[in-house]
Short mmCIF file of C-alpha atoms in Angstrom, two decimals:
data_model
loop_
_atom_site.label_atom_id
_atom_site.label_comp_id
_atom_site.label_asym_id
_atom_site.label_seq_id
_atom_site.Cartn_x
_atom_site.Cartn_y
_atom_site.Cartn_z
CA UNK A 1 -93.95 -57.68 -18.68
CA UNK A 2 -91.66 -58.44 -16.39
CA UNK A 3 -89.95 -55.45 -14.79
CA UNK A 4 -86.45 -56.08 -13.22
CA UNK A 5 -86.18 -52.49 -11.44
CA UNK A 6 -82.85 -51.08 -9.55
CA UNK A 7 -83.48 -49.91 -6.45
CA UNK A 8 -80.47 -48.10 -5.85
CA UNK A 9 -77.70 -47.96 -2.89
CA UNK A 10 -79.56 -45.71 0.18
CA UNK A 11 -82.96 -46.22 1.09
CA UNK A 12 -86.37 -45.98 -0.98
CA UNK A 13 -86.22 -42.68 -2.30
CA UNK A 14 -83.40 -44.01 -4.72
CA UNK A 15 -85.73 -45.65 -7.05
CA UNK A 16 -85.90 -43.72 -10.38
CA UNK A 17 -89.35 -42.41 -11.73
CA UNK A 18 -89.26 -44.64 -14.45
CA UNK A 19 -88.90 -47.60 -11.96
CA UNK A 20 -91.56 -46.05 -9.35
CA UNK A 21 -94.25 -46.10 -12.94
CA UNK A 22 -93.40 -49.62 -13.29
CA UNK A 23 -93.92 -50.82 -9.99
CA UNK A 24 -97.14 -48.77 -9.98
CA UNK A 25 -98.37 -50.54 -13.04
CA UNK A 26 -97.63 -53.97 -11.45
CA UNK A 27 -100.33 -56.38 -10.00
CA UNK A 28 -97.41 -58.50 -8.10
CA UNK A 29 -94.62 -57.04 -6.85
CA UNK A 30 -91.61 -58.82 -5.52
CA UNK A 31 -88.52 -57.62 -3.13
CA UNK A 32 -85.26 -59.54 -2.81
CA UNK A 33 -84.65 -57.99 0.59
CA UNK A 34 -86.39 -57.28 3.82
CA UNK A 35 -89.60 -55.85 3.10
CA UNK A 36 -90.04 -52.29 4.24
CA UNK A 37 -93.14 -50.56 5.26
CA UNK A 38 -91.80 -47.35 4.23
CA UNK A 39 -91.00 -48.87 0.82
CA UNK A 40 -94.57 -50.09 0.49
CA UNK A 41 -96.27 -46.38 1.65
CA UNK A 42 -93.99 -45.16 -1.41
CA UNK A 43 -94.44 -47.37 -4.09
CA UNK A 44 -98.16 -48.00 -2.98
CA UNK A 45 -97.63 -51.87 -3.13
CA UNK A 46 -97.71 -54.41 -1.13
CA UNK A 47 -94.38 -56.15 -1.43
CA UNK A 48 -93.41 -60.26 -1.46
CA UNK A 49 -90.57 -60.90 0.02
CA UNK A 50 -88.18 -62.90 -2.53
CA UNK A 51 -85.24 -64.89 -0.53
CA UNK A 52 -82.34 -66.42 -2.44
CA UNK A 53 -84.02 -69.59 -2.03
CA UNK A 54 -87.40 -68.16 -3.77
CA UNK A 55 -85.31 -66.54 -6.91
CA UNK A 56 -83.18 -69.62 -7.64
CA UNK A 57 -85.56 -72.50 -6.87
CA UNK A 58 -89.16 -70.80 -7.49
CA UNK A 59 -88.77 -68.77 -10.38
CA UNK A 60 -91.51 -70.17 -11.58
CA UNK A 61 -93.50 -68.42 -9.24
CA UNK A 62 -92.29 -65.00 -9.79
CA UNK A 63 -93.04 -65.43 -13.56
CA UNK A 64 -96.58 -66.83 -12.87
CA UNK A 65 -98.80 -65.14 -15.57
CA UNK A 66 -96.09 -62.43 -16.42
CA UNK A 67 -96.81 -62.63 -20.05
CA UNK A 68 -100.56 -61.73 -19.08
CA UNK A 69 -100.21 -58.96 -16.39
CA UNK A 70 -97.26 -57.20 -15.16
CA UNK A 71 -94.75 -58.20 -12.29
CA UNK A 72 -92.10 -56.50 -10.91
CA UNK A 73 -88.88 -57.72 -9.20
CA UNK A 74 -86.76 -55.20 -7.28
CA UNK A 75 -83.07 -55.68 -6.42
CA UNK A 76 -81.21 -53.46 -4.07
CA UNK A 77 -78.38 -51.70 -6.48
CA UNK A 78 -78.57 -52.47 -10.11
CA UNK A 79 -80.25 -55.41 -11.83
CA UNK A 80 -77.22 -56.91 -12.85
CA UNK A 81 -75.00 -56.66 -9.66
CA UNK A 82 -75.65 -60.40 -9.28
CA UNK A 83 -76.03 -63.52 -11.11
CA UNK A 84 -79.04 -64.85 -9.79
CA UNK A 85 -81.37 -62.18 -11.63
CA UNK A 86 -79.51 -63.15 -15.21
CA UNK A 87 -80.80 -66.43 -14.39
CA UNK A 88 -84.23 -65.15 -13.47
CA UNK A 89 -83.82 -63.04 -16.93
CA UNK A 90 -82.68 -66.44 -18.88
CA UNK A 91 -86.02 -68.27 -17.51
CA UNK A 92 -88.47 -65.46 -18.67
CA UNK A 93 -86.56 -65.46 -21.97
CA UNK A 94 -87.46 -69.40 -22.27
CA UNK A 95 -91.33 -68.65 -21.15
CA UNK A 96 -91.06 -65.88 -24.21
CA UNK A 97 -91.95 -63.22 -21.32
CA UNK A 98 -91.33 -59.44 -22.48
CA UNK A 99 -89.00 -58.14 -20.04
CA UNK A 100 -87.98 -54.57 -19.06
CA UNK A 101 -84.62 -53.54 -17.02
CA UNK A 102 -84.79 -50.41 -15.28
CA UNK A 103 -81.09 -49.61 -13.94
CA UNK A 104 -80.33 -48.01 -10.96
CA UNK A 105 -76.78 -46.90 -9.32
CA UNK A 106 -74.73 -49.87 -7.63
CA UNK A 107 -71.48 -50.03 -5.58
CA UNK A 108 -69.74 -51.00 -8.88
CA UNK A 109 -70.29 -47.41 -10.32
CA UNK A 110 -70.72 -45.33 -7.21
CA UNK A 111 -67.55 -46.33 -5.71
CA UNK A 112 -65.63 -43.88 -7.75
CA UNK A 113 -67.05 -41.61 -4.71
CA UNK A 114 -63.97 -42.63 -3.05
CA UNK A 115 -61.47 -40.49 -5.43
CA UNK A 116 -60.55 -43.47 -8.12
CA UNK A 117 -61.05 -43.30 -11.20
CA UNK A 118 -63.63 -46.18 -12.58
CA UNK A 119 -61.47 -46.89 -15.38
CA UNK A 120 -58.69 -47.83 -13.05
CA UNK A 121 -60.39 -50.51 -11.64
CA UNK A 122 -59.76 -54.17 -12.47
CA UNK A 123 -61.29 -57.49 -11.50
CA UNK A 124 -64.09 -57.08 -9.08
CA UNK A 125 -63.58 -59.71 -5.77
CA UNK A 126 -65.90 -60.53 -3.24
CA UNK A 127 -64.55 -61.68 -0.01
CA UNK A 128 -66.33 -64.81 2.31
CA UNK A 129 -65.96 -64.70 5.82
CA UNK A 130 -64.00 -67.48 7.27
CA UNK A 131 -64.89 -70.32 9.45
CA UNK A 132 -62.91 -72.66 11.70
CA UNK A 133 -62.67 -75.04 8.90
CA UNK A 134 -63.35 -72.97 5.74
CA UNK A 135 -60.91 -70.27 4.53
CA UNK A 136 -60.66 -69.74 1.02
CA UNK A 137 -58.43 -67.67 -0.79
CA UNK A 138 -58.95 -68.01 -4.94
CA UNK A 139 -59.64 -64.29 -4.52
CA UNK A 140 -55.90 -63.70 -3.65
CA UNK A 141 -54.66 -64.30 -7.22
CA UNK A 142 -57.13 -61.82 -8.51
CA UNK A 143 -56.21 -59.35 -6.39
CA UNK A 144 -52.37 -60.04 -7.65
CA UNK A 145 -53.51 -59.72 -11.21
CA UNK A 146 -54.83 -56.40 -10.69
CA UNK A 147 -52.04 -54.82 -8.57
CA UNK A 148 -49.66 -56.21 -11.20
CA UNK A 149 -51.36 -54.14 -14.00
CA UNK A 150 -51.45 -51.21 -11.85
CA UNK A 151 -55.08 -51.71 -11.02
CA UNK A 152 -57.64 -51.16 -8.18
CA UNK A 153 -59.82 -54.23 -6.75
CA UNK A 154 -63.34 -53.59 -5.26
CA UNK A 155 -63.58 -56.03 -2.59
CA UNK A 156 -67.11 -56.88 -2.26
CA UNK A 157 -67.90 -58.02 1.41
CA UNK A 158 -69.79 -60.92 2.65
CA UNK A 159 -73.26 -61.03 3.91
CA UNK A 160 -75.42 -63.60 5.47
CA UNK A 161 -78.84 -63.22 5.18
CA UNK A 162 -81.34 -66.11 6.12
CA UNK A 163 -78.39 -68.74 6.24
CA UNK A 164 -78.78 -72.33 7.93
CA UNK A 165 -76.25 -73.96 10.52
CA UNK A 166 -74.82 -76.89 9.03
CA UNK A 167 -77.07 -79.30 11.28
CA UNK A 168 -79.91 -77.43 10.74
CA UNK A 169 -79.41 -78.09 6.77
CA UNK A 170 -78.43 -81.89 7.60
CA UNK A 171 -81.53 -82.02 9.10
CA UNK A 172 -83.76 -80.10 6.99
CA UNK A 173 -84.84 -77.47 9.84
CA UNK A 174 -85.77 -74.43 8.44
CA UNK A 175 -84.13 -72.38 11.14
CA UNK A 176 -82.11 -69.66 10.32
CA UNK A 177 -79.10 -67.99 11.90
CA UNK A 178 -79.08 -64.25 12.28
CA UNK A 179 -77.93 -62.11 9.68
CA UNK A 180 -74.22 -61.17 9.49
CA UNK A 181 -72.52 -58.47 7.60
CA UNK A 182 -68.61 -58.48 7.24
CA UNK A 183 -66.85 -55.64 8.27
CA UNK A 184 -64.00 -53.86 6.65
CA UNK A 185 -62.03 -54.67 9.70
CA UNK A 186 -62.65 -58.77 9.45
CA UNK A 187 -61.81 -58.28 5.72
CA UNK A 188 -58.59 -56.80 6.72
CA UNK A 189 -58.04 -59.49 9.04
CA UNK A 190 -58.66 -62.55 6.65
CA UNK A 191 -56.46 -60.61 3.69
CA UNK A 192 -53.56 -60.07 5.70
CA UNK A 193 -54.02 -64.00 7.07
CA UNK A 194 -53.95 -64.72 3.31
CA UNK A 195 -50.63 -62.74 2.32
CA UNK A 196 -49.43 -64.42 5.37
CA UNK A 197 -49.68 -67.72 4.26
CA UNK A 198 -48.77 -67.25 0.63
CA UNK A 199 -46.37 -64.91 0.75
CA UNK A 200 -46.53 -64.00 -2.97
CA UNK A 201 -46.50 -60.03 -1.95
CA UNK A 202 -49.85 -58.94 -3.92
CA UNK A 203 -50.30 -56.62 -1.11
CA UNK A 204 -48.65 -55.69 2.58
CA UNK A 205 -49.68 -54.15 5.51
CA UNK A 206 -48.46 -51.08 4.10
CA UNK A 207 -50.87 -51.02 1.02
CA UNK A 208 -53.01 -48.11 0.40
CA UNK A 209 -56.87 -49.26 0.94
CA UNK A 210 -60.14 -47.21 0.90
CA UNK A 211 -62.82 -48.30 3.34
CA UNK A 212 -66.43 -47.32 2.37
CA UNK A 213 -69.33 -47.90 4.48
CA UNK A 214 -73.24 -47.22 3.79
CA UNK A 215 -72.54 -45.77 -0.06
CA UNK A 216 -75.33 -43.51 -1.20
CA UNK A 217 -76.39 -42.41 2.22
CA UNK A 218 -76.89 -38.45 2.17
CA UNK A 219 -76.23 -38.54 6.02
CA UNK A 220 -74.41 -41.95 6.88
CA UNK A 221 -71.78 -42.15 3.96
CA UNK A 222 -68.24 -42.86 5.48
CA UNK A 223 -64.72 -43.26 3.54
CA UNK A 224 -61.54 -43.52 5.09
CA UNK A 225 -58.23 -44.33 3.51
CA UNK A 226 -55.02 -45.63 4.92
CA UNK A 227 -53.00 -48.59 4.83
CA UNK A 228 -54.38 -51.72 5.78
CA UNK A 229 -52.85 -51.85 8.71
CA UNK A 230 -54.02 -48.10 9.72
CA UNK A 231 -57.69 -49.07 8.35
CA UNK A 232 -57.70 -52.37 10.39
CA UNK A 233 -58.23 -50.23 13.68
CA UNK A 234 -60.82 -47.77 12.13
CA UNK A 235 -64.12 -47.54 13.02
CA UNK A 236 -66.63 -47.90 10.47
CA UNK A 237 -69.88 -48.16 12.10
CA UNK A 238 -72.87 -50.25 10.87
CA UNK A 239 -73.29 -51.99 7.55
CA UNK A 240 -73.12 -52.42 4.59
CA UNK A 241 -69.06 -52.28 4.20
CA UNK A 242 -67.12 -52.42 1.09
CA UNK A 243 -63.09 -52.29 0.77
CA UNK A 244 -61.01 -50.95 -2.00
CA UNK A 245 -57.17 -52.22 -2.56
CA UNK A 246 -55.31 -49.40 -4.32
CA UNK A 247 -53.27 -50.50 -7.47
CA UNK A 248 -49.63 -48.98 -7.52
CA UNK A 249 -50.15 -47.04 -9.99
CA UNK A 250 -52.34 -43.62 -9.50
CA UNK A 251 -53.26 -40.61 -11.14
CA UNK A 252 -52.30 -37.44 -9.78
CA UNK A 253 -55.92 -36.64 -9.31
CA UNK A 254 -56.77 -39.60 -7.54
CA UNK A 255 -54.05 -38.84 -5.02
CA UNK A 256 -55.12 -35.37 -4.68
CA UNK A 257 -58.70 -36.93 -4.25
CA UNK A 258 -58.04 -39.73 -1.80
CA UNK A 259 -55.95 -36.94 0.21
CA UNK A 260 -59.68 -36.10 1.77
CA UNK A 261 -60.34 -39.02 3.05
CA UNK A 262 -56.86 -40.60 4.59
CA UNK A 263 -56.51 -40.90 8.25
CA UNK A 264 -52.77 -39.79 8.40
CA UNK A 265 -51.67 -37.09 5.45
CA UNK A 266 -48.39 -37.17 6.67
CA UNK A 267 -48.28 -41.47 6.39
CA UNK A 268 -50.03 -41.34 3.15
CA UNK A 269 -48.01 -38.52 1.15
CA UNK A 270 -44.62 -41.00 2.46
CA UNK A 271 -46.13 -44.15 1.14
CA UNK A 272 -47.19 -42.44 -2.39
CA UNK A 273 -43.87 -40.96 -3.14
CA UNK A 274 -41.89 -44.38 -1.93
CA UNK A 275 -44.40 -47.19 -3.30
CA UNK A 276 -46.89 -45.95 -6.18
CA UNK A 277 -46.28 -44.62 -9.90
CA UNK A 278 -47.71 -41.48 -10.29
#
């Protein structure tokens, strides 16, 4: 059996009982993240680090003998939060390997903690880190489509882990850059730059948004709401960060819930009354 097991959002204790029991039945356990001694102690298994390169190009190593023994592939969040996991499942099906998926919380459902109702979200987007000569903006159209329908947009922010510089990539050198995690502040800077270039009024600096940091942590979760311009100068601390751009329609309960997170209640009430349909 190949088990695809979600680990949840915060730490090694977020795993489900079903997931923990499956891990303990496995002969090999792969972790799609940096390995953790805490995880190994709790799960009572040695963890094999499976980076993106291994998952995408060496899936046969992960699936080796999985039709005869139990193998686990551990995923932060939920197993279907990334397309690479679907690719691994398709490959297992082609090899007639039995598969069991064990779900867990992910940003896609836990984002409801910000007070916005899940069925009022539209298309989720990913925002990549800009470089000096690469500044993509295709996701801008998705935000515009969502807001035209009055829907909120969950923005997943870029994570650069085990990335190579162009020079090292060209020379075939296995030298990797230090990990980088996009902050809410960086995401907003890029969004405002794109709006300035596109000028299609998908959003403005006065558009309401919610910054979410370390979602799922019992002690370090942080949620702040305000205009994009207000959140631009807020401190959200260490990663991981996510951003929600609020749609131009809100339910009254969403407004009431958001008010607990806003950095300026008077400004919030003024903007809601002026710009939003309730």
